[in-house]
C-alpha angles and dihedrals in degrees: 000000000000094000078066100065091031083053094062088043083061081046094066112036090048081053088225117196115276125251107233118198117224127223103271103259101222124197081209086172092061088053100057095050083052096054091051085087100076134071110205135142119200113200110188116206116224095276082050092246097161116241097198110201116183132147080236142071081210085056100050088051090047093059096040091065104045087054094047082047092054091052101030123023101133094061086046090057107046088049083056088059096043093053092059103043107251100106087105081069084063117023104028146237094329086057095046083062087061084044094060093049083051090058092033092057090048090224092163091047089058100041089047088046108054110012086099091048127109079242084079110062105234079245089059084051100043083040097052087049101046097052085049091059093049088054090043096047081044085053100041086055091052113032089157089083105037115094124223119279087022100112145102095034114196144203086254081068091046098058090034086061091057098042085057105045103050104063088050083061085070096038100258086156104051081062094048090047085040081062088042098050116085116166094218081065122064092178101060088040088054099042089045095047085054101046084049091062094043084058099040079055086058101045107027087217126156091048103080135218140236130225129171147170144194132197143190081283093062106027131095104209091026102253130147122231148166142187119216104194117153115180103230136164105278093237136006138062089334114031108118121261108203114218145149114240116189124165126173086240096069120277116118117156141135114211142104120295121179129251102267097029122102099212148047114286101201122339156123134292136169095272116027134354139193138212118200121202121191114260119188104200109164100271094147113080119188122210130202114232126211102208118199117268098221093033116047075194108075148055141214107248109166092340096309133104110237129176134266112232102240135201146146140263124212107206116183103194130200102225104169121349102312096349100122130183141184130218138186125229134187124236133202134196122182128170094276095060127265115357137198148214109224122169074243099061144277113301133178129221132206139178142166117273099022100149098017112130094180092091087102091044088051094048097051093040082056100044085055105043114113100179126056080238089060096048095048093055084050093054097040083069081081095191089130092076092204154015120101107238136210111209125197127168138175104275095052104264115138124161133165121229122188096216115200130132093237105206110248097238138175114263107220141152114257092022112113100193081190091060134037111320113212100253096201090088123077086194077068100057099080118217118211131355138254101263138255085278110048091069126090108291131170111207129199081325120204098237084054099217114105117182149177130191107155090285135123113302087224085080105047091132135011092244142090099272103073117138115258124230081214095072092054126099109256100236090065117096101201113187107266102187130103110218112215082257087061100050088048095054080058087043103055113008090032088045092056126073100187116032123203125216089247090046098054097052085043093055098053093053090046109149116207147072119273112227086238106059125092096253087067088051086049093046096052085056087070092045101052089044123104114226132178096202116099094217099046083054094053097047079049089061096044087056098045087065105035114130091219098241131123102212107162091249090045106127095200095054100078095055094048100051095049088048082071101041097113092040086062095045093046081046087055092056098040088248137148105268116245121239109287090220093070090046087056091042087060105038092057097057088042088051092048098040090048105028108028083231156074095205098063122160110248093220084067086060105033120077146186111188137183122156104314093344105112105170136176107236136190139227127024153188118018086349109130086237075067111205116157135175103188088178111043165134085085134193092298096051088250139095138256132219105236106147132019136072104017113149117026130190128182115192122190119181110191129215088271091047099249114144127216101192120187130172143190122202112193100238104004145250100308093044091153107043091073076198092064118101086220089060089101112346086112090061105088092044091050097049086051103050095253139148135218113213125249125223113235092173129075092222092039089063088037088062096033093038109121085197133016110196140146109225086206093071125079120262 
């Protein structure tokens, strides 16, 4: 990949012509006839929020994305240019590497190959589409805003979108940069480090997420309920879109779907709801490759050389404002999966799910499911390779699944399935998974709390009916870790016997540090350390007696989160953390120079800001009230809230089974049209731990509806 950066420097200095781009030339009229064949309503609350109403699942898909279009169709866009592999035209050099994986891990081959199959339900395929011809009627209206080659967007788009984003869920892309990065070489590193942080912004991972749940056992008044609270990017391909789906074949839910994805990612509905939360077992194995010596192109498999499947990629590549220039890179494919050429040597990657095209089905199958039965059989079609789920429903069931598809490898003696795996063995190269049931699970468990914050899935309650690491295959690597957040649900939920209503939601917004996690390791660091400087003494002191705790007017908070600045940015990108005594060396001096102070408030420095809304939060990194800058301190000196708590649900099932469902989002529903009256209106309520309602009942959003339209129909 470095040829591809030294090319645009040949570029340059050669002053090749530039590439300009023409206006986009839309047939809007074709689009319009083609949306005639949908029947949708779209009713907005007042916070905009879109209730989507169709006797169809096509036509719900349809809505929802003509309204995701009309407040987001930037991010929409740009995700369309990403899946197919053309976001290096737009974004540079850092974007073509995500090109390439595009083209490595042979997305389109897959989609063209199979999106015709019997292994697509004829729905997935009416959905996909349908959701393509909202965007592109969206489009056709307001041609001002779509960029040129855009259109028409189609339900191959759709499912290759999907096929790209999942495995990054479970950082397939940290292992394919790990094979780009070479430390002789600053381009690639650098190349590789960008294109890190462009995936981290499709996916939000590392961040976390929280999910809990609550039955007749726990609680005080015997109510069910469940948070779904899933720790996101505040805005871009993968920052949640709140929205009601209801189609007279079945589906009726409330949740958070993606720009780009046609149904509801996790969510709410009358009868049941789910949270996921990101898990990161280890699903991606790497295999060492022996090439020929007399042939680069191929490789030792049982004693034989066999070739590499070769073909080319086609990278355009945005050098300097519209200098555009296109590279070619080789691609290989072996019977592992995608492999690579490193200056280390040539090594193969493979990953569940690689060529499964059900993900759609899955997700629909899920979004209409009204019995935990019906979930699970939804579930069991294990075509989303990861996210652990909390699952609640009206009659009081919850449970906790661990869902991953766990390669089915060979157990031996000398083979570290966590490490490079010799590739010159086709016993080696595991064929299917374990299924959706053989991974830790909790069931209808006796202490009735089930939980999931990123930790092992070994701790998912405080009873006796965890999962045991015993009674999985050794050749699994399940995470082992409990992140503070983890410790904290134990601390306060696990604490408790009998949860209120009110504790429950205060729980989830708790606020401090607990003694276990790793930051008060860090902190005692600090503590233990001997220092000259006055300063450094004092802040010592502040910190000794911290009460670990990050309220908005807490006066230690500040200090110690930007102690740790550089260990979250070194968590974001998967590296080593740095010594906590030069971040706090740091962090004292900055806090002095830009603020006069060491006790400064943390709601001076900490900010959520949208347009002109500039607003103090609390709580902070790994806390389970989840606010993270991995980027700053910024130009201000503070920093901005950029990932962390987004949308929000709280569902609350009552002993009758009736549900009262309310919801936050952290900017609104129009997060991305500045003009829009929901671009921020969600931002106070948010800051104060406060929820909006949601609308069940067809005449309860009718009275309650801002706007009433049909997209269908022409503007």
């Amino acid at each position: 990949m470095t040829n591809l950066f030294r090319a645009g420097l040949v570029l340059l200095a050669l002053g090749t012509l530039l590439a300009c781009e023409g206006s986009p030339d839309i047939d809007r009229a074709a689009y319009e006839r083609e949306a005639q064949a949908y029947s949708v309503e779209i009713l907005r609350d007042p916070f905009g929020v879109p209730y989507i109403y169709g006797p169809r699942n096509a036509d719900v898909a349809f809505g929802l994305g003509y309204a995701n279009a009309e407040d987001d169709f930037k991010t929409i866009q740009e995700t369309v240019w990403a899946v197919r592999g053309r976001l290096g035209e737009r974004q540079g050099r850092d974007a073509a590497v995500l090109d390439y994986i595009v083209s490595l891990t042979r997305i389109w081959e897959t989609v063209h190959a199979k999106i015709n199959s019997d292994e697509v339900s004829d729905d997935a395929r009416a959905v996909a589409k349908a959701y393509a011809d909202a965007v592109n009627l969206y489009a056709a209206r307001h041609p001002e805003q779509v960029w040129a080659e855009t259109l028409p967007i189609t339900a191959e788009d759709i499912f290759a979108g999907i096929l790209f984003k999942q495995p990054l869920f479970f950082r397939i892309d940290t292992e394919l940069l790990s094979l780009i990065e070479a430390d002789e070489d600053d381009d690639k590193t650098a190349m590789a480090e960008g294109a890190q942080k462009l995936a981290s912004r499709l996916t939000g991972v590392p961040m976390g997420s929280n999910a809990m749940a609550v039955a007749a056992p726990r609680s005080e008044d015997g109510h069910t309920r469940l948070f779904v609270n899933s720790h996101q990017p505040f805005e871009g391909p993968v920052a949640w879109y709140e929205a009601r789906l209801k189609s007279g074949e079945g589906i009726d839910l409330i949740g958070g779907t993606f720009p780009g994805f046609p149904m509801i990612g996790h969510g709410v509905g009358p009868n049941l709801g789910w949270a996921f939360t990101v898990n990161v077992p280890d699903l991606v194995d790497i295999y060492e490759l022996t090439i020929n010596p007399d042939n680069e192109d191929q490789y030792e498999l049982d004693g034989e050389w066999v070739d590499f499947e070769k073909s080319e990629a086609r990278l355009r590549v945005k050098i300097l404002g519209p200098i555009k220039w296109t590279v070619k890179q080789e691609v290989l494919w072996s019977k592992h999966g995608p492999a690579l050429r490193t200056e280390k040597g040539v090594y193969a990657v493979r990953y569940p799910g690689m060529d499964d095209m059900r993900s759609l089905d899955q997700y629909i199958a899920m979004n209409s499911a009204q019995t935990y039965g019906e979930w699970l059989d939804a579930m069991r079609i294990a075509a989303v390779p990861s996210f652990n789920a909390i699952y609640a429903d009206k009659t009081g069931t919850i449970a906790y699944h661990h869902n991953s598809r766990m390669p089915k490898r060979k157990s031996e003696a000398g083979i570290d399935w966590t490490g490079t795996v010799p590739g010159n063995r086709s016993d080696l190269i595991w064929q299917g998974d374990y299924g959706f049931d053989a991974v830790p699970k909790v069931e209808r468990p006796a202490s009735g709390y089930v939980f999931s914050s990123n930790n092992t899935p070994f701790t998912a309650t405080d009873g006796p009916d965890n999962a045991r690491i015993e009674d999985m295959p050794d050749t699994q690597a399940f995470e082992m870790h409990m992140t503070n957040r983890a410790h904290r649900q134990l601390e306060t939920y696990g604490a408790d016997p009998s949860i209120t209503r009110e504790e429950f939601i205060a729980y989830k917004f708790d606020l401090c540090f607990s003694k276990k996690s790793q930051l008060a390791d860090q902190i005692q660091k600090i503590i233990n350390a001997e220092f000259d400087d006055p300063d450094l003494i004092k802040g010592q002191k502040m910190l000794a007696e911290w009460d670990m705790c990050t309220q908005k007017t807490n006066t230690a908070a500040a200090l110690a989160v930007y102690s740790i600045l550089d260990i979250i940015r070194a968590e974001v990108k998967l590296k080593p953390w740095p010594d906590i005594i030069d971040g706090y060396k740091k962090a004292v001096p900055y806090l002095i120079k830009h603020f006069g102070k060491l006790d400064v408030e943390w709601q001076v420095v900490m900010r959520i800001i949208r347009g002109e809304t500039d607003m103090g939060l609390d709580g902070g990194p790994d806390i389970l009230r989840a606010i993270y800058d991995t980027d700053g301190p910024r130009d201000d000196h503070r920093l901005h809230a950029v990932v962390g708590d987004t949308l929000i649900q709280l569902a609350d099932w009552d002993t009758d089974g009736a549900l009262n469902l309310v919801t936050i989002h952290q900017f609104g529903s129009a997060s991305q049209v500045p003009g829009s009256p929901h671009y921020d209106d969600q931002v106070p309520l948010f800051v104060d731990h406060k929820f909006k309602p949601t609308y069940l009942d067809r005449d309860d959003i009718e009275a309650a509806a801002s706007r009433v339209y049909e997209p269908v129909k022409a503007e």
